[in-house]
Coordinates of C-alpha atoms and ligand atoms in Angstrom, one line a residue:
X1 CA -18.8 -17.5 -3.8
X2 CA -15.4 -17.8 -5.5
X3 CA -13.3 -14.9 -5.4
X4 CA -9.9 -14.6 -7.3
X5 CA -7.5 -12.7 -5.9
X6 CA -4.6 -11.1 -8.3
X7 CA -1.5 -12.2 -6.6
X8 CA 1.7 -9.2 -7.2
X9 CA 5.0 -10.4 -7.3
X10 CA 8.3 -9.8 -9.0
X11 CA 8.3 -13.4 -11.3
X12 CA 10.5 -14.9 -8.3
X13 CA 8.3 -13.9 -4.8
X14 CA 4.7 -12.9 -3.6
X15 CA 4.8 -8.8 -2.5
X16 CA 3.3 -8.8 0.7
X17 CA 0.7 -6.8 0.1
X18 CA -1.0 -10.0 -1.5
X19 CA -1.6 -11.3 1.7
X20 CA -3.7 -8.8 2.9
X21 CA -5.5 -9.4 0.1
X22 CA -6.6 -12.8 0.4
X23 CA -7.4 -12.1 4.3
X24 CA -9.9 -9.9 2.4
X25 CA -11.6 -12.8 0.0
X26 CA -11.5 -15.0 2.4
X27 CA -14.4 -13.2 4.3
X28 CA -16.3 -13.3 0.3
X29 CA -15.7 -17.1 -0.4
X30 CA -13.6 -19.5 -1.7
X31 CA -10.1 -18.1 -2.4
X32 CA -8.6 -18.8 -6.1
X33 CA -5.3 -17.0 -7.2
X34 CA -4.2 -15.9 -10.6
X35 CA 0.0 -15.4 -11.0
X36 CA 0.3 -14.0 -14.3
X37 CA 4.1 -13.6 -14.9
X38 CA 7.0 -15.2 -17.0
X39 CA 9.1 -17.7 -15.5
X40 CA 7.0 -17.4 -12.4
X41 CA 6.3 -21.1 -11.7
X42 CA 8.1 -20.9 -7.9
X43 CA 5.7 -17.9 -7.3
X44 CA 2.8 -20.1 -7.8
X45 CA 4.1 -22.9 -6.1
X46 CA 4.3 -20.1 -3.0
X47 CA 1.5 -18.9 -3.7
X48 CA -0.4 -22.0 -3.1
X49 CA 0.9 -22.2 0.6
X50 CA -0.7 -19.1 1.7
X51 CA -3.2 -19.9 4.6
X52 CA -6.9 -20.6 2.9
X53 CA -5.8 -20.8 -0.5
X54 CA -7.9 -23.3 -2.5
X55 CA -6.6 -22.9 -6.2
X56 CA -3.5 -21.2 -8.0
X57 CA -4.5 -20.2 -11.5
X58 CA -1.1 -19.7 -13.3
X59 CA -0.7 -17.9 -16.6
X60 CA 2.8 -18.2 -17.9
X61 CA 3.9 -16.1 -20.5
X62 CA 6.3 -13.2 -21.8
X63 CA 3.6 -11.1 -22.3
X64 CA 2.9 -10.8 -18.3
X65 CA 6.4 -10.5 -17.5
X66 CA 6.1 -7.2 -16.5
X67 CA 2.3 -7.1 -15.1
X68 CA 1.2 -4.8 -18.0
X69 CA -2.3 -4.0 -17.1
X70 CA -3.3 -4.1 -20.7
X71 CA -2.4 -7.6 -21.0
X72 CA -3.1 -9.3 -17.3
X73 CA -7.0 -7.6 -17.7
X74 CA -8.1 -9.7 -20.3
X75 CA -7.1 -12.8 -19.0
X76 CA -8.9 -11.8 -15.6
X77 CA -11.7 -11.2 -17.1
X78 CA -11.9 -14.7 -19.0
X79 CA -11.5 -16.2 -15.3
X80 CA -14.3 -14.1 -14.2
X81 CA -16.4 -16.2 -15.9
X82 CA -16.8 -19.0 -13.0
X83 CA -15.6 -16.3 -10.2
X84 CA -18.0 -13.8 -8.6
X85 CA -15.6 -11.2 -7.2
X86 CA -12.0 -9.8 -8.1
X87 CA -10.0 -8.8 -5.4
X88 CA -6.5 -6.9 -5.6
X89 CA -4.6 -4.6 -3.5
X90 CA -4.6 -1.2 -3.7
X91 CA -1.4 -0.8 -4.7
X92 CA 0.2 1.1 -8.0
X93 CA -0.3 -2.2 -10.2
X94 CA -3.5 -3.7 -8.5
X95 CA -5.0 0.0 -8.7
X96 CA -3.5 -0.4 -12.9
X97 CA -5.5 -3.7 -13.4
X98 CA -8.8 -3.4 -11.6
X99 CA -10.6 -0.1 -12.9
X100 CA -9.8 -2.2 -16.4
X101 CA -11.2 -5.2 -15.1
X102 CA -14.1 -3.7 -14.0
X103 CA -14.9 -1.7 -17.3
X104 CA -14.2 -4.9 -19.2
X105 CA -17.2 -6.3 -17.0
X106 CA -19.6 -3.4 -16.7
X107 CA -19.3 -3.2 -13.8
X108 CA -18.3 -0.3 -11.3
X109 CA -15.0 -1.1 -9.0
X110 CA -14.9 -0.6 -5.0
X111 CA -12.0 1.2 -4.6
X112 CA -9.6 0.6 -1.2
X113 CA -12.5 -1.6 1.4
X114 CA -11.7 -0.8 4.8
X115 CA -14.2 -3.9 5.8
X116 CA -16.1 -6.3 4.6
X117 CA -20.1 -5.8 6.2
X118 CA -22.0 -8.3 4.0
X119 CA -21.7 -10.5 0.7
X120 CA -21.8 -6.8 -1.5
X121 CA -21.2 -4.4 1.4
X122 CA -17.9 -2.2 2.5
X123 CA -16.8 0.3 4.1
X124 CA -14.2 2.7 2.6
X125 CA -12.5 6.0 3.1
X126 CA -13.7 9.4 1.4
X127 CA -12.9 12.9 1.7
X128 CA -9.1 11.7 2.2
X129 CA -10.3 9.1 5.3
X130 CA -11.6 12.2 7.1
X131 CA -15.3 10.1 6.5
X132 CA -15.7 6.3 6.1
X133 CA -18.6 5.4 3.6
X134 CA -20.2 2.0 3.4
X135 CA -21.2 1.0 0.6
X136 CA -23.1 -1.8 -1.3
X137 CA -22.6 -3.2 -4.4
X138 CA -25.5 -3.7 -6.8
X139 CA -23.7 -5.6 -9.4
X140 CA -24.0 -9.4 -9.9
X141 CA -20.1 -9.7 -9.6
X142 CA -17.5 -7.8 -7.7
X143 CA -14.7 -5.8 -8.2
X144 CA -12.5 -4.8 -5.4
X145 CA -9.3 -3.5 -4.0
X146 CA -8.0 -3.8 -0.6
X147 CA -6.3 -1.5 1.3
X148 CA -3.3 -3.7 2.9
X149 CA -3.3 -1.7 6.1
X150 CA -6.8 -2.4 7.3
X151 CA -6.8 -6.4 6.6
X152 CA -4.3 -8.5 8.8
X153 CA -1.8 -10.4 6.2
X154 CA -2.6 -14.2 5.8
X155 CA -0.1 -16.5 7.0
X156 CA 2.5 -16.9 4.0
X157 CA 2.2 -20.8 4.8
X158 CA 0.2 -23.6 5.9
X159 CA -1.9 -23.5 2.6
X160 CA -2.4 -26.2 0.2
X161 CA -3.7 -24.8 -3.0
X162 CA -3.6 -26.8 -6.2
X163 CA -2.2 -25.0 -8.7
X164 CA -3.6 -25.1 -12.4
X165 CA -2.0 -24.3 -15.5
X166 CA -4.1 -22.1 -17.5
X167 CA -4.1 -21.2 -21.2
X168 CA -2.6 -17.3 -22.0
X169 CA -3.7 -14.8 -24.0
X170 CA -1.2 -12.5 -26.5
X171 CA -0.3 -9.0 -26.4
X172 CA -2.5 -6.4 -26.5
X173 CA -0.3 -4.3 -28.3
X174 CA -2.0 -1.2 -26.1
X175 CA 1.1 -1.1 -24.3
X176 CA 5.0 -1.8 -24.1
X177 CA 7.5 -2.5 -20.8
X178 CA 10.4 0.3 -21.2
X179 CA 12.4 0.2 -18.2
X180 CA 12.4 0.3 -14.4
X181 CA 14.2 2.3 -12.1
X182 CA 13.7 1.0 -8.9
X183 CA 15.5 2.3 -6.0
X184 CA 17.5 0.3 -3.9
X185 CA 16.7 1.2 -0.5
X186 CA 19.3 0.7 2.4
X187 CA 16.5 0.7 5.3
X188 CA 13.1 -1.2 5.5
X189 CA 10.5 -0.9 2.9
X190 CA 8.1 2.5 4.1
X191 CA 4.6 -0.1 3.2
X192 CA 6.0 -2.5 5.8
X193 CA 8.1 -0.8 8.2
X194 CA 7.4 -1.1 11.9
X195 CA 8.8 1.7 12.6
X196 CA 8.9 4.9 10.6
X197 CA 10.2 8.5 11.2
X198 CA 8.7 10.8 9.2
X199 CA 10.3 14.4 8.3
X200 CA 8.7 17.4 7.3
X201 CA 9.2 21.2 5.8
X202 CA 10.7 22.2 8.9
X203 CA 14.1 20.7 8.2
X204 CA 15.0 23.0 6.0
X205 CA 16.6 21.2 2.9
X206 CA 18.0 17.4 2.0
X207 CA 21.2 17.6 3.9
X208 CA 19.7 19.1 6.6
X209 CA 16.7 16.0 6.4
X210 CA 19.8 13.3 6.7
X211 CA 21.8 15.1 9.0
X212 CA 18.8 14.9 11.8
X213 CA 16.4 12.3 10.0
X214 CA 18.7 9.6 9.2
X215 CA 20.7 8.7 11.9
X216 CA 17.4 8.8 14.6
X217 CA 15.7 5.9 12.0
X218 CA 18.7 3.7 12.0
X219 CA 19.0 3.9 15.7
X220 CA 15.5 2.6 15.7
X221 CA 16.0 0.4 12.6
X222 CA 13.0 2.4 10.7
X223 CA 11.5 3.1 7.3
X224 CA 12.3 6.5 6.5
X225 CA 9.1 9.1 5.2
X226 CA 8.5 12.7 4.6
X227 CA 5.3 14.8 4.0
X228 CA 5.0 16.1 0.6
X229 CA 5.6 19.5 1.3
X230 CA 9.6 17.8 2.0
X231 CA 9.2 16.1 -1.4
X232 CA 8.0 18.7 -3.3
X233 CA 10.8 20.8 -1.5
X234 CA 13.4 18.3 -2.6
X235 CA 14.7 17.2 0.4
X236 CA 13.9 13.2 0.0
X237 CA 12.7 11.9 -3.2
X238 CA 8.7 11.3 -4.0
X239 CA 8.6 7.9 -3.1
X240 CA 9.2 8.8 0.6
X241 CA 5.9 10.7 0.5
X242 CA 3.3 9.6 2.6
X243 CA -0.2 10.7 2.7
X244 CA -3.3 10.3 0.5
X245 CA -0.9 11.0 -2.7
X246 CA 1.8 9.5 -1.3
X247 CA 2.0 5.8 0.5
X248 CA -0.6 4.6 2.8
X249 CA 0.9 3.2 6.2
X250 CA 0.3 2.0 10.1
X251 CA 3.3 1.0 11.4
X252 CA 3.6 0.0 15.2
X253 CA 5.5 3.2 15.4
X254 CA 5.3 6.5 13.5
X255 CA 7.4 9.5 14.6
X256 CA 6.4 12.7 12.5
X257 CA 9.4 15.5 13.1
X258 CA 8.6 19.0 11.8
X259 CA 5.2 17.9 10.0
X260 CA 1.9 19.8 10.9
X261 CA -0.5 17.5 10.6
X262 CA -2.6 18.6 7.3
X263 CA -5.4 16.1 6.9
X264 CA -3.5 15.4 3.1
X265 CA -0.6 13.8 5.5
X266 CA -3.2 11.9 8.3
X267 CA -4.4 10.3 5.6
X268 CA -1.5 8.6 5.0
X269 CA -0.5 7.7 8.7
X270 CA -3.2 8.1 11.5
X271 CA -4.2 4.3 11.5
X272 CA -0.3 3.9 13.0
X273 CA -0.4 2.2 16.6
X274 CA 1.9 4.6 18.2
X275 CA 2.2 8.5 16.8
X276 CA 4.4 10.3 18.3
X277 CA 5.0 14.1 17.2
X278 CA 7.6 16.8 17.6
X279 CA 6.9 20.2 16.6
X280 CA 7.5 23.5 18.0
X281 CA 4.2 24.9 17.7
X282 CA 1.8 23.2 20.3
X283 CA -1.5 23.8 18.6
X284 CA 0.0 22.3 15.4
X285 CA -2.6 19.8 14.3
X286 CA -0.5 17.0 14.2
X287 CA -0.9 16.7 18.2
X288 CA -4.5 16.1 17.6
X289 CA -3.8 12.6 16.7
X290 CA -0.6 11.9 18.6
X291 CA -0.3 9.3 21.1
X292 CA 2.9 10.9 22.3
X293 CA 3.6 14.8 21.9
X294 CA 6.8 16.7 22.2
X295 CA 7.2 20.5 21.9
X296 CA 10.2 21.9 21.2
X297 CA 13.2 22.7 18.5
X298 CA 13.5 19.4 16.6
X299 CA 17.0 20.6 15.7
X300 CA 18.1 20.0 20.0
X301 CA 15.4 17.1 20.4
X302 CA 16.0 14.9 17.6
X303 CA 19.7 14.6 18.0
X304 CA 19.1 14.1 21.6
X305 CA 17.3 11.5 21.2
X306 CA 19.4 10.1 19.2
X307 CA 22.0 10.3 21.0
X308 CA 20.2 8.9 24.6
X309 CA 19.6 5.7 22.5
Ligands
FAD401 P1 4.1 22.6 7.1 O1 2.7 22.4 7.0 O2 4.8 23.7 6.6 O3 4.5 22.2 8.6 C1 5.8 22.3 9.1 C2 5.7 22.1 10.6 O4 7.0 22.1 11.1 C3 4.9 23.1 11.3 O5 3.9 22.5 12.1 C4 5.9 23.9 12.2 O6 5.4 24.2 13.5 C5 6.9 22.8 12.4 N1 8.3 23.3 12.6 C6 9.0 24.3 12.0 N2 10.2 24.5 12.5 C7 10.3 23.5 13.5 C8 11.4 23.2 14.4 N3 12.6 23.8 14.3 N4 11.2 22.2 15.3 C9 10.0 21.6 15.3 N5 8.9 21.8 14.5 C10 9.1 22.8 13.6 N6 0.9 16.2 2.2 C11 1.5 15.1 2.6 O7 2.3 15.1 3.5 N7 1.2 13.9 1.9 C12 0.3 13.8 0.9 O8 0.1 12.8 0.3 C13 -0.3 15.0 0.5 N8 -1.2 15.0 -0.5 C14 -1.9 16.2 -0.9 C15 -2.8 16.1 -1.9 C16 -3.5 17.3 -2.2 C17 -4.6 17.2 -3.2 C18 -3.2 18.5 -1.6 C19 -3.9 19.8 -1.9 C20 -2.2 18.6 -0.6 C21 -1.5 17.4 -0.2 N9 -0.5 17.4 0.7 C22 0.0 16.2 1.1 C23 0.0 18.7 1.3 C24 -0.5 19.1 2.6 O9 -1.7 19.8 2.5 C25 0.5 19.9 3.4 O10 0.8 21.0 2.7 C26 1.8 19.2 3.8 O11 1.5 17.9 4.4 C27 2.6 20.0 4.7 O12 3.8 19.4 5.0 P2 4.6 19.8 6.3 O13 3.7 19.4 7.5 O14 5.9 19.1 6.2 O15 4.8 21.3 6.2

């Protein structure tokens, strides 16, 4: 079975969450990328180091500069022609392309795999990862994303792909680039943290979140998160969200301060190695998953904490 994996980057490096990725076609079958982008010739050339990587497809062009579902769909499609399964992750852009990719086909999409259990057969979360449903595929090719958290990350290097210049299509004209606003974030990345301390409602408002929050992560050199009810409440902005609208995480280490625990937010975090929880009220659900529990008044234990380290 060949399986081509879309590979996300920025036109200059491969996102991480590609890696994960691959580690998931490489239990389907022979591993081809595509790099669609503009000016993107050093991510191919990356590309084709990744461990197991037999082929880089590369589609050059302006039209892909900006990953444009519209416009990378089509061109995946025309490759499906000698592949038998799609593979992205299940991140905002992967989750943009694949759902098109698998309409263009006919064919239905398994969303966010958890495993792979046979040539058409996965496992992946329902009812917000409270229940894990395997599923099998009845299709004659496969469309699939990958949830980066559950597949180890294939080693950036050591690969020898060839990499293959491929002809590109033209715009779509379904859609335009506008702008991008991305923030520029002073600690690690939340998606590949090790360490992340997480804030919720309890801390009262944003000043208050980076008065206590703040200073505990960059004592521990962490990703900083929030549950949404923090988000909607203004306190951090949405991309700090975690949970099953939010990011999808499992650091080594994820401290949860002032968050109750609702399944929305366990969603998001409960396949971390280490949880550890503070909140004042012992029978707050969040204990139910925590490796390490501490009640009490986050406002004396956090900066206490901080403080002894
Ligand atoms: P609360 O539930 O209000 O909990 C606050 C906690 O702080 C309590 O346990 C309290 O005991 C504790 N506390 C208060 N004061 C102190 C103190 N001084 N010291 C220590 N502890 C204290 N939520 C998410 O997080 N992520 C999601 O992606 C998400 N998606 C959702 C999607 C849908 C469709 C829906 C319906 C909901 C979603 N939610 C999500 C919301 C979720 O249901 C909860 O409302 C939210 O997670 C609650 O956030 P919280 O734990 O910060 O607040």
């Amino acid at each position: 079975m060949n399986t081509l994996v879309w590979v996300e980057h920025d036109n200059s490096a491969v996102k991480e969450a590609t890696l994960s990725a691959v580690t998931a076609a490489s239990q389907l079958g022979e591993v081809h990328l595509l790099v669609a982008g503009s000016g993107c010739d050093g991510v191919a050339q990356a590309a084709a180091q990744i461990a197991g990587v037999e082929k880089v497809h590369l589609a050059d062009s302006p039209v892909y500069a900006n990953a444009l579902a519209e416009n990378v769909a089509p061109l995946i499609v025309d490759l499906m022609g000698h592949h038998d399964a799609f593979v992205a992750p299940s991140t905002s852009n992967g989750k943009n392309i694949a759902p098109r990719v698998a309409a263009l086909l006919d064919i239905m999409q398994v969303s966010d795999i958890l495993s792979i259990e046979g040539p058409k057969t996965f496992t992946r979360p329902t009812y917000a990862g409270n229940a894990i449903a395997t599923v099998e595929s009845g299709d004659a090719k496969l469309v699939v994303t990958v949830r980066g958290t559950a597949f180890a990350k294939a080693a950036a290097s050591g690969g020898s792909g060839m990499v293959e210049a491929i002809p590109t299509g033209g715009d779509a004209g379904l859609s335009s680039f506008v702008g991008a606003e991305i923030a520029k974030l002073e600690r690690p990345d939340l998606t590949s943290a090790k360490v992340i301390v997480s804030g919720g409602r309890a801390l009262k408002d944003g000043p208050t979140f980076e008065q206590v929050i703040f200073p505990l992560a960059d004592k521990l050199g962490a990703a900083v998160g929030a549950s949404r009810a923090a988000v909607d409440a203004g306190y951090v902005p949405n991309d700090y969200q975690v949970g099953q609208t939010g990011k999808i995480v499992a650091p080594e280490v994820y401290i949860a301060v002032g968050i109750s625990g609702a399944i929305q937010h366990l969603a998001g975090m409960k396949d971390s190695k280490t949880i550890i929880a503070i909140n004042k009220d012992e029978d707050a659900p969040i204990f139910q998953v925590a490796d390490i529990g501490l009640v009490g008044d986050l406002f004396n234990v956090v900066p206490e904490l901080t403080g002894k380290l």
